[in-house]
Amino acid sequence: MVLRAPGADTTDAEAGIDAVPVPEDSINNIQLMWYQNPKSTDLSYYRIYRSEDELGEKNYDLLVSKALRQPGIPDTIFIDAQDLKQNVRYYYYVTAVDKDGRESENSDTLSYRLLETASNLSLNGNSTEITTPEMRFEWWMNSGATPDLYILRVEAFISEDFHPIRYVKVINSTYNTPQSYTLSGEYLKEL
């Protein structure tokens, strides 16, 4: 997971997500962020709840009670790494608890699903030589899952610390395996 400013998303479809490589056979985490009510003076801690079923709060489990204002630790960020599985939709809400132990109403419920990393990405069939004026990307998901869309980002590798994004495309799924996309013509000149 990479922390980026909200304006760092490159497309509307990418808002709030960032695809970064993780070690093979590993699961990423889910990060929740919220704003503290600036008018609240008696807030004591937050409770974060999670469920795999969106039907009512009785199906939600308390994940953590998060204390406020611990030096050096932001109190409105929570990273869920507890028993997460790929291709499972998780539902979350947050409540605030005051110094008298009174719990607020539930926040809006948000949902997230961790998708597996696309496998075996190839460029022009893994050819060592590009002989045509196009770049053909091909990939698939090992589980056979087919998300509704993919985000293809082509970056220029300038150095270990600098690789600017040169091209971004939201690709609608064809619901076939493998998926493919060909970049050609004027777009290649931009790279």
PDB file of C-alpha atoms in Angstrom:
ATOM      1  CA  MET A   1       0.000   0.000   0.000  1.00  0.00           C
ATOM      2  CA  VAL A   2       1.236   3.475  -0.868  1.00  0.00           C
ATOM      3  CA  LEU A   3      -0.007   6.567   0.931  1.00  0.00           C
ATOM      4  CA  ARG A   4      -0.699   9.333  -1.572  1.00  0.00           C
ATOM      5  CA  ALA A   5      -2.451  12.653  -1.504  1.00  0.00           C
ATOM      6  CA  PRO A   6      -6.096  12.485  -2.666  1.00  0.00           C
ATOM      7  CA  GLY A   7      -5.179  14.379  -5.836  1.00  0.00           C
ATOM      8  CA  ALA A   8      -2.658  11.701  -6.818  1.00  0.00           C
ATOM      9  CA  ASP A   9      -5.295   9.450  -8.371  1.00  0.00           C
ATOM     10  CA  THR A  10      -4.867   9.383 -12.111  1.00  0.00           C
ATOM     11  CA  THR A  11      -8.476   8.582 -13.100  1.00  0.00           C
ATOM     12  CA  ASP A  12     -11.903   8.818 -11.480  1.00  0.00           C
ATOM     13  CA  ALA A  13     -12.066   5.020 -11.470  1.00  0.00           C
ATOM     14  CA  GLU A  14      -8.847   4.917  -9.476  1.00  0.00           C
ATOM     15  CA  ALA A  15     -10.011   7.284  -6.733  1.00  0.00           C
ATOM     16  CA  GLY A  16      -8.942   5.970  -3.348  1.00  0.00           C
ATOM     17  CA  ILE A  17      -6.975   2.984  -4.585  1.00  0.00           C
ATOM     18  CA  ASP A  18      -3.366   2.490  -5.450  1.00  0.00           C
ATOM     19  CA  ALA A  19      -1.981  -0.594  -7.087  1.00  0.00           C
ATOM     20  CA  VAL A  20       1.471  -1.436  -5.844  1.00  0.00           C
ATOM     21  CA  PRO A  21       3.399  -4.675  -6.073  1.00  0.00           C
ATOM     22  CA  VAL A  22       3.232  -6.966  -3.055  1.00  0.00           C
ATOM     23  CA  PRO A  23       5.225 -10.151  -2.566  1.00  0.00           C
ATOM     24  CA  GLU A  24       3.815 -13.117  -4.437  1.00  0.00           C
ATOM     25  CA  ASP A  25       1.206 -15.104  -2.456  1.00  0.00           C
ATOM     26  CA  SER A  26       0.670 -12.234  -0.018  1.00  0.00           C
ATOM     27  CA  ILE A  27      -2.471 -10.296   0.796  1.00  0.00           C
ATOM     28  CA  ASN A  28      -2.538  -6.518   0.914  1.00  0.00           C
ATOM     29  CA  ASN A  29      -4.195  -4.498   3.691  1.00  0.00           C
ATOM     30  CA  ILE A  30      -7.229  -2.224   3.775  1.00  0.00           C
ATOM     31  CA  GLN A  31      -6.730   1.313   5.033  1.00  0.00           C
ATOM     32  CA  LEU A  32      -9.628   3.263   6.547  1.00  0.00           C
ATOM     33  CA  MET A  33      -9.385   7.035   7.046  1.00  0.00           C
ATOM     34  CA  TRP A  34     -11.907   9.453   8.518  1.00  0.00           C
ATOM     35  CA  TYR A  35     -12.111  12.976   9.879  1.00  0.00           C
ATOM     36  CA  GLN A  36     -12.390  13.712  13.573  1.00  0.00           C
ATOM     37  CA  ASN A  37     -15.266  15.989  14.560  1.00  0.00           C
ATOM     38  CA  PRO A  38     -13.468  19.253  15.456  1.00  0.00           C
ATOM     39  CA  LYS A  39     -16.325  20.302  17.799  1.00  0.00           C
ATOM     40  CA  SER A  40     -16.078  17.182  19.942  1.00  0.00           C
ATOM     41  CA  THR A  41     -14.265  17.875  23.211  1.00  0.00           C
ATOM     42  CA  ASP A  42     -15.142  14.745  25.174  1.00  0.00           C
ATOM     43  CA  LEU A  43     -14.228  12.109  22.592  1.00  0.00           C
ATOM     44  CA  SER A  44     -12.348   9.172  24.096  1.00  0.00           C
ATOM     45  CA  TYR A  45     -11.809   6.602  21.335  1.00  0.00           C
ATOM     46  CA  TYR A  46     -13.126   5.107  18.096  1.00  0.00           C
ATOM     47  CA  ARG A  47     -14.500   1.655  17.418  1.00  0.00           C
ATOM     48  CA  ILE A  48     -14.025   0.067  14.013  1.00  0.00           C
ATOM     49  CA  TYR A  49     -16.431  -2.690  12.957  1.00  0.00           C
ATOM     50  CA  ARG A  50     -16.196  -5.126  10.040  1.00  0.00           C
ATOM     51  CA  SER A  51     -18.431  -7.711   8.422  1.00  0.00           C
ATOM     52  CA  GLU A  52     -18.498  -9.875   5.329  1.00  0.00           C
ATOM     53  CA  ASP A  53     -22.277  -9.396   5.292  1.00  0.00           C
ATOM     54  CA  GLU A  54     -23.808  -5.961   4.788  1.00  0.00           C
ATOM     55  CA  LEU A  55     -27.126  -6.834   6.484  1.00  0.00           C
ATOM     56  CA  GLY A  56     -27.376  -4.902   9.730  1.00  0.00           C
ATOM     57  CA  GLU A  57     -25.014  -4.125  12.575  1.00  0.00           C
ATOM     58  CA  LYS A  58     -25.681  -7.406  14.415  1.00  0.00           C
ATOM     59  CA  ASN A  59     -23.532  -9.117  11.791  1.00  0.00           C
ATOM     60  CA  TYR A  60     -20.553  -6.817  12.392  1.00  0.00           C
ATOM     61  CA  ASP A  61     -17.641  -7.684  14.654  1.00  0.00           C
ATOM     62  CA  LEU A  62     -15.676  -5.120  16.633  1.00  0.00           C
ATOM     63  CA  LEU A  63     -12.187  -5.106  15.134  1.00  0.00           C
ATOM     64  CA  VAL A  64     -10.516  -2.596  17.409  1.00  0.00           C
ATOM     65  CA  SER A  65     -11.048   0.249  19.847  1.00  0.00           C
ATOM     66  CA  LYS A  66      -8.620   2.978  18.836  1.00  0.00           C
ATOM     67  CA  ALA A  67      -7.535   5.496  21.481  1.00  0.00           C
ATOM     68  CA  LEU A  68      -7.173   9.161  20.612  1.00  0.00           C
ATOM     69  CA  ARG A  69      -4.205  11.459  20.450  1.00  0.00           C
ATOM     70  CA  GLN A  70      -1.356   9.102  21.111  1.00  0.00           C
ATOM     71  CA  PRO A  71       1.784  11.112  20.339  1.00  0.00           C
ATOM     72  CA  GLY A  72       3.060  10.454  16.831  1.00  0.00           C
ATOM     73  CA  ILE A  73       0.171   8.157  15.862  1.00  0.00           C
ATOM     74  CA  PRO A  74      -2.673   9.546  13.740  1.00  0.00           C
ATOM     75  CA  ASP A  75      -5.984   8.724  15.403  1.00  0.00           C
ATOM     76  CA  THR A  76      -8.192   8.739  12.310  1.00  0.00           C
ATOM     77  CA  ILE A  77      -6.396   6.062  10.318  1.00  0.00           C
ATOM     78  CA  PHE A  78      -6.762   2.315  10.753  1.00  0.00           C
ATOM     79  CA  ILE A  79      -5.045  -0.391   8.708  1.00  0.00           C
ATOM     80  CA  ASP A  80      -6.920  -3.681   8.688  1.00  0.00           C
ATOM     81  CA  ALA A  81      -4.634  -6.662   8.231  1.00  0.00           C
ATOM     82  CA  GLN A  82      -6.695  -9.127  10.264  1.00  0.00           C
ATOM     83  CA  ASP A  83      -7.504 -12.361   8.409  1.00  0.00           C
ATOM     84  CA  LEU A  84      -8.187 -10.714   5.056  1.00  0.00           C
ATOM     85  CA  LYS A  85      -8.916 -12.837   1.998  1.00  0.00           C
ATOM     86  CA  GLN A  86      -8.874 -11.951  -1.669  1.00  0.00           C
ATOM     87  CA  ASN A  87     -12.135 -11.551  -3.592  1.00  0.00           C
ATOM     88  CA  VAL A  88     -14.187 -11.133  -0.390  1.00  0.00           C
ATOM     89  CA  ARG A  89     -16.143  -7.916   0.093  1.00  0.00           C
ATOM     90  CA  TYR A  90     -15.647  -6.421   3.568  1.00  0.00           C
ATOM     91  CA  TYR A  91     -18.035  -3.847   5.059  1.00  0.00           C
ATOM     92  CA  TYR A  92     -16.856  -1.299   7.632  1.00  0.00           C
ATOM     93  CA  TYR A  93     -18.243   1.412   9.849  1.00  0.00           C
ATOM     94  CA  VAL A  94     -16.735   3.558  12.599  1.00  0.00           C
ATOM     95  CA  THR A  95     -18.268   4.889  15.821  1.00  0.00           C
ATOM     96  CA  ALA A  96     -16.970   7.396  18.367  1.00  0.00           C
ATOM     97  CA  VAL A  97     -17.155   6.801  22.126  1.00  0.00           C
ATOM     98  CA  ASP A  98     -17.114   9.689  24.601  1.00  0.00           C
ATOM     99  CA  LYS A  99     -15.530   9.814  28.065  1.00  0.00           C
ATOM    100  CA  ASP A 100     -18.812   8.600  29.631  1.00  0.00           C
ATOM    101  CA  GLY A 101     -18.831   5.497  27.399  1.00  0.00           C
ATOM    102  CA  ARG A 102     -21.650   6.655  25.116  1.00  0.00           C
ATOM    103  CA  GLU A 103     -21.247   5.381  21.569  1.00  0.00           C
ATOM    104  CA  SER A 104     -22.218   7.486  18.556  1.00  0.00           C
ATOM    105  CA  GLU A 105     -24.382   6.452  15.648  1.00  0.00           C
ATOM    106  CA  ASN A 106     -22.626   4.368  13.004  1.00  0.00           C
ATOM    107  CA  SER A 107     -20.714   6.192  10.301  1.00  0.00           C
ATOM    108  CA  ASP A 108     -21.600   5.514   6.700  1.00  0.00           C
ATOM    109  CA  THR A 109     -20.836   1.926   5.784  1.00  0.00           C
ATOM    110  CA  LEU A 110     -18.034   1.474   3.265  1.00  0.00           C
ATOM    111  CA  SER A 111     -17.031  -1.674   1.472  1.00  0.00           C
ATOM    112  CA  TYR A 112     -13.747  -2.879   0.033  1.00  0.00           C
ATOM    113  CA  ARG A 113     -12.630  -5.982  -1.787  1.00  0.00           C
ATOM    114  CA  LEU A 114      -9.020  -7.023  -2.255  1.00  0.00           C
ATOM    115  CA  LEU A 115      -8.411  -8.323  -5.734  1.00  0.00           C
ATOM    116  CA  GLU A 116      -5.556 -10.564  -6.566  1.00  0.00           C
ATOM    117  CA  THR A 117      -2.660  -9.178  -8.520  1.00  0.00           C
ATOM    118  CA  ALA A 118      -2.849  -9.783 -12.245  1.00  0.00           C
ATOM    119  CA  SER A 119      -0.426 -12.546 -13.165  1.00  0.00           C
ATOM    120  CA  ASN A 120       1.952 -13.134 -15.976  1.00  0.00           C
ATOM    121  CA  LEU A 121       1.826  -9.678 -17.467  1.00  0.00           C
ATOM    122  CA  SER A 122       3.529  -9.866 -20.809  1.00  0.00           C
ATOM    123  CA  LEU A 123       4.473  -7.158 -23.255  1.00  0.00           C
ATOM    124  CA  ASN A 124       4.424  -8.219 -26.908  1.00  0.00           C
ATOM    125  CA  GLY A 125       4.476 -11.867 -25.881  1.00  0.00           C
ATOM    126  CA  ASN A 126       7.634 -11.309 -23.803  1.00  0.00           C
ATOM    127  CA  SER A 127       9.526 -10.625 -27.008  1.00  0.00           C
ATOM    128  CA  THR A 128      13.047  -9.335 -26.528  1.00  0.00           C
ATOM    129  CA  GLU A 129      12.633  -7.127 -29.579  1.00  0.00           C
ATOM    130  CA  ILE A 130       9.776  -4.808 -30.513  1.00  0.00           C
ATOM    131  CA  THR A 131       9.324  -5.068 -34.281  1.00  0.00           C
ATOM    132  CA  THR A 132       5.970  -3.300 -34.698  1.00  0.00           C
ATOM    133  CA  PRO A 133       4.848   0.171 -33.603  1.00  0.00           C
ATOM    134  CA  GLU A 134       2.641  -1.147 -30.828  1.00  0.00           C
ATOM    135  CA  MET A 135       2.743  -2.473 -27.300  1.00  0.00           C
ATOM    136  CA  ARG A 136       0.414  -5.411 -26.604  1.00  0.00           C
ATOM    137  CA  PHE A 137      -0.181  -6.133 -22.910  1.00  0.00           C
ATOM    138  CA  GLU A 138      -1.665  -9.451 -21.821  1.00  0.00           C
ATOM    139  CA  TRP A 139      -2.505 -10.689 -18.307  1.00  0.00           C
ATOM    140  CA  TRP A 140      -4.831 -12.919 -16.301  1.00  0.00           C
ATOM    141  CA  MET A 141      -5.910 -13.701 -12.774  1.00  0.00           C
ATOM    142  CA  ASN A 142      -4.805 -17.063 -11.425  1.00  0.00           C
ATOM    143  CA  SER A 143      -8.193 -17.616  -9.776  1.00  0.00           C
ATOM    144  CA  GLY A 144     -10.032 -16.961 -13.036  1.00  0.00           C
ATOM    145  CA  ALA A 145     -11.767 -13.922 -11.516  1.00  0.00           C
ATOM    146  CA  THR A 146     -12.552 -11.114 -13.929  1.00  0.00           C
ATOM    147  CA  PRO A 147     -12.974  -7.636 -12.408  1.00  0.00           C
ATOM    148  CA  ASP A 148     -15.212  -5.194 -14.279  1.00  0.00           C
ATOM    149  CA  LEU A 149     -12.303  -2.950 -15.148  1.00  0.00           C
ATOM    150  CA  TYR A 150      -8.549  -2.700 -14.983  1.00  0.00           C
ATOM    151  CA  ILE A 151      -6.297   0.318 -14.756  1.00  0.00           C
ATOM    152  CA  LEU A 152      -3.201   0.155 -16.931  1.00  0.00           C
ATOM    153  CA  ARG A 153      -0.466   2.579 -15.909  1.00  0.00           C
ATOM    154  CA  VAL A 154       2.731   2.768 -17.919  1.00  0.00           C
ATOM    155  CA  GLU A 155       5.613   4.366 -16.045  1.00  0.00           C
ATOM    156  CA  ALA A 156       9.022   5.454 -17.282  1.00  0.00           C
ATOM    157  CA  PHE A 157      11.799   4.034 -15.128  1.00  0.00           C
ATOM    158  CA  ILE A 158      14.175   6.966 -14.715  1.00  0.00           C
ATOM    159  CA  SER A 159      15.762   5.823 -11.457  1.00  0.00           C
ATOM    160  CA  GLU A 160      14.888   3.734  -8.404  1.00  0.00           C
ATOM    161  CA  ASP A 161      13.169   6.756  -6.844  1.00  0.00           C
ATOM    162  CA  PHE A 162      11.691   8.383  -9.933  1.00  0.00           C
ATOM    163  CA  HIS A 163       9.331   6.719 -12.380  1.00  0.00           C
ATOM    164  CA  PRO A 164       6.733   9.172 -13.671  1.00  0.00           C
ATOM    165  CA  ILE A 165       3.451   7.937 -15.083  1.00  0.00           C
ATOM    166  CA  ARG A 166       3.462   8.271 -18.877  1.00  0.00           C
ATOM    167  CA  TYR A 167       0.116   6.704 -19.775  1.00  0.00           C
ATOM    168  CA  VAL A 168      -3.070   5.732 -17.930  1.00  0.00           C
ATOM    169  CA  LYS A 169      -6.023   3.857 -19.364  1.00  0.00           C
ATOM    170  CA  VAL A 170      -9.149   2.440 -17.738  1.00  0.00           C
ATOM    171  CA  ILE A 171      -9.847  -0.823 -19.530  1.00  0.00           C
ATOM    172  CA  ASN A 172     -13.281  -2.414 -19.396  1.00  0.00           C
ATOM    173  CA  SER A 173     -13.130  -6.137 -18.870  1.00  0.00           C
ATOM    174  CA  THR A 174     -13.967  -8.476 -21.724  1.00  0.00           C
ATOM    175  CA  TYR A 175     -14.603 -11.181 -19.094  1.00  0.00           C
ATOM    176  CA  ASN A 176     -12.224 -13.451 -20.972  1.00  0.00           C
ATOM    177  CA  THR A 177      -8.952 -14.943 -19.865  1.00  0.00           C
ATOM    178  CA  PRO A 178      -6.426 -13.707 -20.736  1.00  0.00           C
ATOM    179  CA  GLN A 179      -7.221  -9.995 -20.908  1.00  0.00           C
ATOM    180  CA  SER A 180      -5.310  -7.902 -23.400  1.00  0.00           C
ATOM    181  CA  TYR A 181      -4.854  -4.317 -24.483  1.00  0.00           C
ATOM    182  CA  THR A 182      -2.865  -2.871 -27.377  1.00  0.00           C
ATOM    183  CA  LEU A 183      -1.259   0.540 -27.170  1.00  0.00           C
ATOM    184  CA  SER A 184      -0.363   1.959 -30.578  1.00  0.00           C
ATOM    185  CA  GLY A 185      -0.188   5.025 -32.772  1.00  0.00           C
ATOM    186  CA  GLU A 186      -0.098   8.489 -31.235  1.00  0.00           C
ATOM    187  CA  TYR A 187      -0.114   7.122 -27.691  1.00  0.00           C
ATOM    188  CA  LEU A 188       3.314   5.568 -28.198  1.00  0.00           C
ATOM    189  CA  LYS A 189       4.740   8.976 -29.097  1.00  0.00           C
ATOM    190  CA  GLU A 190       3.706  10.208 -25.634  1.00  0.00           C
ATOM    191  CA  LEU A 191       5.836   7.559 -23.980  1.00  0.00           C
TER     192      LEU A 191
END
